[in-house]
Amino acid sequence: MNNNTLWYLLTHIKNGQKSNKAFILHPKKKVCGFILNILWEEGYILGYTVSKKHKKMFEIFLKYKSNNLLVIKHMRSITKPSCKLYCSVKQLCKINFNLGLILLSTDKGILTLNSCKKLNIGGELLCLIF
């Protein structure tokens, strides 16, 4: 997976929320679809769809709390091109993170920390969202 794609998606969502947009357009890529699906299931975005005007773009519907407070306060990429961080199942079981979401790239695709613990698999730590 290209990490630039992940960074671009996270930055695009963060900047869209800071400017109080209802939705943003983002280039349609398979990896982005997996990440957006996880963000939707976990309640960080309202949803996403393929744009009717621009067939090669996703429309991502941003979610806010009351008084336009951001749902996603921090998005931080963990892995970098120069320093990839991999965790085994034993290492993942020691992580107890209830504040937000940790995404990992595994041989089963992109999964959350809790999904990796349930499936008993490790992988590359991608990002932290809370």
PDB file of C-alpha atoms in Angstrom:
ATOM      1  CA  MET A   1       0.000   0.000   0.000  1.00  0.00           C
ATOM      2  CA  ASN A   2       1.209   3.467  -0.835  1.00  0.00           C
ATOM      3  CA  ASN A   3       1.422   5.499   2.382  1.00  0.00           C
ATOM      4  CA  ASN A   4       1.041   8.758   0.466  1.00  0.00           C
ATOM      5  CA  THR A   5      -2.518   7.689  -0.375  1.00  0.00           C
ATOM      6  CA  LEU A   6      -3.284   7.212   3.318  1.00  0.00           C
ATOM      7  CA  TRP A   7      -1.711  10.519   4.345  1.00  0.00           C
ATOM      8  CA  TYR A   8      -3.525  12.387   1.588  1.00  0.00           C
ATOM      9  CA  LEU A   9      -6.898  10.909   2.602  1.00  0.00           C
ATOM     10  CA  LEU A  10      -6.408  11.683   6.305  1.00  0.00           C
ATOM     11  CA  THR A  11      -5.230  15.220   5.598  1.00  0.00           C
ATOM     12  CA  HIS A  12      -8.096  15.814   3.191  1.00  0.00           C
ATOM     13  CA  ILE A  13     -10.690  14.720   5.790  1.00  0.00           C
ATOM     14  CA  LYS A  14      -9.014  16.757   8.545  1.00  0.00           C
ATOM     15  CA  ASN A  15      -8.885  19.929   6.418  1.00  0.00           C
ATOM     16  CA  GLY A  16     -12.483  19.456   5.263  1.00  0.00           C
ATOM     17  CA  GLN A  17     -13.656  19.253   8.862  1.00  0.00           C
ATOM     18  CA  LYS A  18     -11.638  22.282   9.944  1.00  0.00           C
ATOM     19  CA  SER A  19     -13.291  24.337   7.203  1.00  0.00           C
ATOM     20  CA  ASN A  20     -16.763  23.031   8.256  1.00  0.00           C
ATOM     21  CA  LYS A  21     -17.622  21.455   4.890  1.00  0.00           C
ATOM     22  CA  ALA A  22     -20.589  19.111   4.586  1.00  0.00           C
ATOM     23  CA  PHE A  23     -18.712  16.842   2.179  1.00  0.00           C
ATOM     24  CA  ILE A  24     -15.404  16.622   0.337  1.00  0.00           C
ATOM     25  CA  LEU A  25     -14.317  15.020  -2.920  1.00  0.00           C
ATOM     26  CA  HIS A  26     -11.404  12.582  -2.855  1.00  0.00           C
ATOM     27  CA  PRO A  27      -9.857  10.504  -5.675  1.00  0.00           C
ATOM     28  CA  LYS A  28     -11.388   7.031  -5.873  1.00  0.00           C
ATOM     29  CA  LYS A  29      -8.924   4.289  -4.940  1.00  0.00           C
ATOM     30  CA  LYS A  30      -9.523   0.800  -3.604  1.00  0.00           C
ATOM     31  CA  VAL A  31      -7.450   1.408  -0.448  1.00  0.00           C
ATOM     32  CA  CYS A  32      -9.366   4.608   0.291  1.00  0.00           C
ATOM     33  CA  GLY A  33     -12.612   2.659   0.021  1.00  0.00           C
ATOM     34  CA  PHE A  34     -11.425   0.202   2.698  1.00  0.00           C
ATOM     35  CA  ILE A  35     -10.379   3.005   5.049  1.00  0.00           C
ATOM     36  CA  LEU A  36     -13.595   4.978   4.459  1.00  0.00           C
ATOM     37  CA  ASN A  37     -15.646   1.874   5.160  1.00  0.00           C
ATOM     38  CA  ILE A  38     -13.910   1.462   8.534  1.00  0.00           C
ATOM     39  CA  LEU A  39     -14.359   5.164   9.365  1.00  0.00           C
ATOM     40  CA  TRP A  40     -18.075   4.868   8.533  1.00  0.00           C
ATOM     41  CA  GLU A  41     -18.545   1.684  10.601  1.00  0.00           C
ATOM     42  CA  GLU A  42     -16.793   3.276  13.579  1.00  0.00           C
ATOM     43  CA  GLY A  43     -18.889   6.459  13.334  1.00  0.00           C
ATOM     44  CA  TYR A  44     -16.223   8.963  12.257  1.00  0.00           C
ATOM     45  CA  ILE A  45     -17.942   9.958   8.975  1.00  0.00           C
ATOM     46  CA  LEU A  46     -21.591  10.016   7.914  1.00  0.00           C
ATOM     47  CA  GLY A  47     -20.835   7.977   4.806  1.00  0.00           C
ATOM     48  CA  TYR A  48     -19.325   8.045   1.350  1.00  0.00           C
ATOM     49  CA  THR A  49     -20.386   7.361  -2.216  1.00  0.00           C
ATOM     50  CA  VAL A  50     -19.036   7.590  -5.740  1.00  0.00           C
ATOM     51  CA  SER A  51     -19.717  11.101  -7.026  1.00  0.00           C
ATOM     52  CA  LYS A  52     -22.363  11.387  -9.757  1.00  0.00           C
ATOM     53  CA  LYS A  53     -20.603  14.339 -11.418  1.00  0.00           C
ATOM     54  CA  HIS A  54     -17.056  13.007 -11.098  1.00  0.00           C
ATOM     55  CA  LYS A  55     -17.015   9.219 -11.571  1.00  0.00           C
ATOM     56  CA  LYS A  56     -13.397   8.925 -10.403  1.00  0.00           C
ATOM     57  CA  MET A  57     -14.035  10.643  -7.056  1.00  0.00           C
ATOM     58  CA  PHE A  58     -15.528   9.677  -3.702  1.00  0.00           C
ATOM     59  CA  GLU A  59     -17.942  12.071  -1.990  1.00  0.00           C
ATOM     60  CA  ILE A  60     -17.145  11.803   1.712  1.00  0.00           C
ATOM     61  CA  PHE A  61     -19.856  13.153   4.020  1.00  0.00           C
ATOM     62  CA  LEU A  62     -18.224  14.604   7.129  1.00  0.00           C
ATOM     63  CA  LYS A  63     -19.678  14.225  10.592  1.00  0.00           C
ATOM     64  CA  TYR A  64     -19.800  16.837  13.346  1.00  0.00           C
ATOM     65  CA  LYS A  65     -20.985  16.855  16.935  1.00  0.00           C
ATOM     66  CA  SER A  66     -23.381  19.551  18.120  1.00  0.00           C
ATOM     67  CA  ASN A  67     -22.089  23.141  17.832  1.00  0.00           C
ATOM     68  CA  ASN A  68     -19.876  22.099  14.873  1.00  0.00           C
ATOM     69  CA  LEU A  69     -17.386  20.295  17.132  1.00  0.00           C
ATOM     70  CA  LEU A  70     -15.113  17.940  15.203  1.00  0.00           C
ATOM     71  CA  VAL A  71     -15.731  14.206  15.512  1.00  0.00           C
ATOM     72  CA  ILE A  72     -12.134  13.511  14.447  1.00  0.00           C
ATOM     73  CA  LYS A  73      -9.919  15.635  16.676  1.00  0.00           C
ATOM     74  CA  HIS A  74      -6.576  14.049  15.795  1.00  0.00           C
ATOM     75  CA  MET A  75      -5.379  11.908  12.917  1.00  0.00           C
ATOM     76  CA  ARG A  76      -1.788  10.788  13.120  1.00  0.00           C
ATOM     77  CA  SER A  77       0.116   8.553  10.757  1.00  0.00           C
ATOM     78  CA  ILE A  78       2.273   6.050  12.652  1.00  0.00           C
ATOM     79  CA  THR A  79       4.247   4.439   9.852  1.00  0.00           C
ATOM     80  CA  LYS A  80       6.537   6.445   7.602  1.00  0.00           C
ATOM     81  CA  PRO A  81       8.343   5.437   4.426  1.00  0.00           C
ATOM     82  CA  SER A  82      11.680   5.490   6.257  1.00  0.00           C
ATOM     83  CA  CYS A  83      10.380   3.722   9.375  1.00  0.00           C
ATOM     84  CA  LYS A  84       7.696   1.077   9.095  1.00  0.00           C
ATOM     85  CA  LEU A  85       6.379  -0.266  12.384  1.00  0.00           C
ATOM     86  CA  TYR A  86       5.150  -3.861  12.513  1.00  0.00           C
ATOM     87  CA  CYS A  87       3.489  -5.535  15.486  1.00  0.00           C
ATOM     88  CA  SER A  88       2.968  -9.198  16.211  1.00  0.00           C
ATOM     89  CA  VAL A  89      -0.201 -10.541  17.812  1.00  0.00           C
ATOM     90  CA  LYS A  90       1.515 -10.668  21.217  1.00  0.00           C
ATOM     91  CA  GLN A  91       2.506  -7.008  20.941  1.00  0.00           C
ATOM     92  CA  LEU A  92      -1.004  -6.003  19.810  1.00  0.00           C
ATOM     93  CA  CYS A  93      -2.593  -7.738  22.798  1.00  0.00           C
ATOM     94  CA  LYS A  94      -0.559  -5.485  25.106  1.00  0.00           C
ATOM     95  CA  ILE A  95      -1.987  -2.345  23.488  1.00  0.00           C
ATOM     96  CA  ASN A  96      -5.092  -1.105  25.292  1.00  0.00           C
ATOM     97  CA  PHE A  97      -6.361   1.908  23.370  1.00  0.00           C
ATOM     98  CA  ASN A  98      -9.968   2.866  24.073  1.00  0.00           C
ATOM     99  CA  LEU A  99      -9.788   6.552  23.111  1.00  0.00           C
ATOM    100  CA  GLY A 100     -10.046   6.071  19.368  1.00  0.00           C
ATOM    101  CA  LEU A 101      -9.071   3.911  16.458  1.00  0.00           C
ATOM    102  CA  ILE A 102      -5.829   2.284  15.328  1.00  0.00           C
ATOM    103  CA  LEU A 103      -5.665   1.028  11.737  1.00  0.00           C
ATOM    104  CA  LEU A 104      -3.331  -1.768  10.666  1.00  0.00           C
ATOM    105  CA  SER A 105      -2.390  -3.165   7.284  1.00  0.00           C
ATOM    106  CA  THR A 106      -2.560  -6.966   7.449  1.00  0.00           C
ATOM    107  CA  ASP A 107      -2.619  -9.842   5.005  1.00  0.00           C
ATOM    108  CA  LYS A 108      -6.434  -9.785   5.422  1.00  0.00           C
ATOM    109  CA  GLY A 109      -6.599  -6.112   4.379  1.00  0.00           C
ATOM    110  CA  ILE A 110      -6.836  -2.946   6.436  1.00  0.00           C
ATOM    111  CA  LEU A 111      -8.306  -3.687   9.857  1.00  0.00           C
ATOM    112  CA  THR A 112      -8.797  -2.022  13.226  1.00  0.00           C
ATOM    113  CA  LEU A 113      -6.814  -2.989  16.317  1.00  0.00           C
ATOM    114  CA  ASN A 114      -9.821  -4.788  17.820  1.00  0.00           C
ATOM    115  CA  SER A 115     -10.416  -6.750  14.613  1.00  0.00           C
ATOM    116  CA  CYS A 116      -6.769  -7.844  14.569  1.00  0.00           C
ATOM    117  CA  LYS A 117      -7.024  -9.030  18.159  1.00  0.00           C
ATOM    118  CA  LYS A 118     -10.171 -11.039  17.352  1.00  0.00           C
ATOM    119  CA  LEU A 119      -8.638 -12.592  14.218  1.00  0.00           C
ATOM    120  CA  ASN A 120      -5.320 -13.187  16.037  1.00  0.00           C
ATOM    121  CA  ILE A 121      -3.155 -11.520  13.374  1.00  0.00           C
ATOM    122  CA  GLY A 122      -0.504  -8.805  13.419  1.00  0.00           C
ATOM    123  CA  GLY A 123       0.489  -6.234  10.833  1.00  0.00           C
ATOM    124  CA  GLU A 124       1.878  -2.810  10.021  1.00  0.00           C
ATOM    125  CA  LEU A 125       0.596   0.057  12.166  1.00  0.00           C
ATOM    126  CA  LEU A 126      -0.800   2.717   9.822  1.00  0.00           C
ATOM    127  CA  CYS A 127      -2.532   5.469  11.737  1.00  0.00           C
ATOM    128  CA  LEU A 128      -4.157   6.613  14.940  1.00  0.00           C
ATOM    129  CA  ILE A 129      -7.515   8.405  14.879  1.00  0.00           C
ATOM    130  CA  PHE A 130      -9.312   9.983  17.854  1.00  0.00           C
TER     131      PHE A 130
END
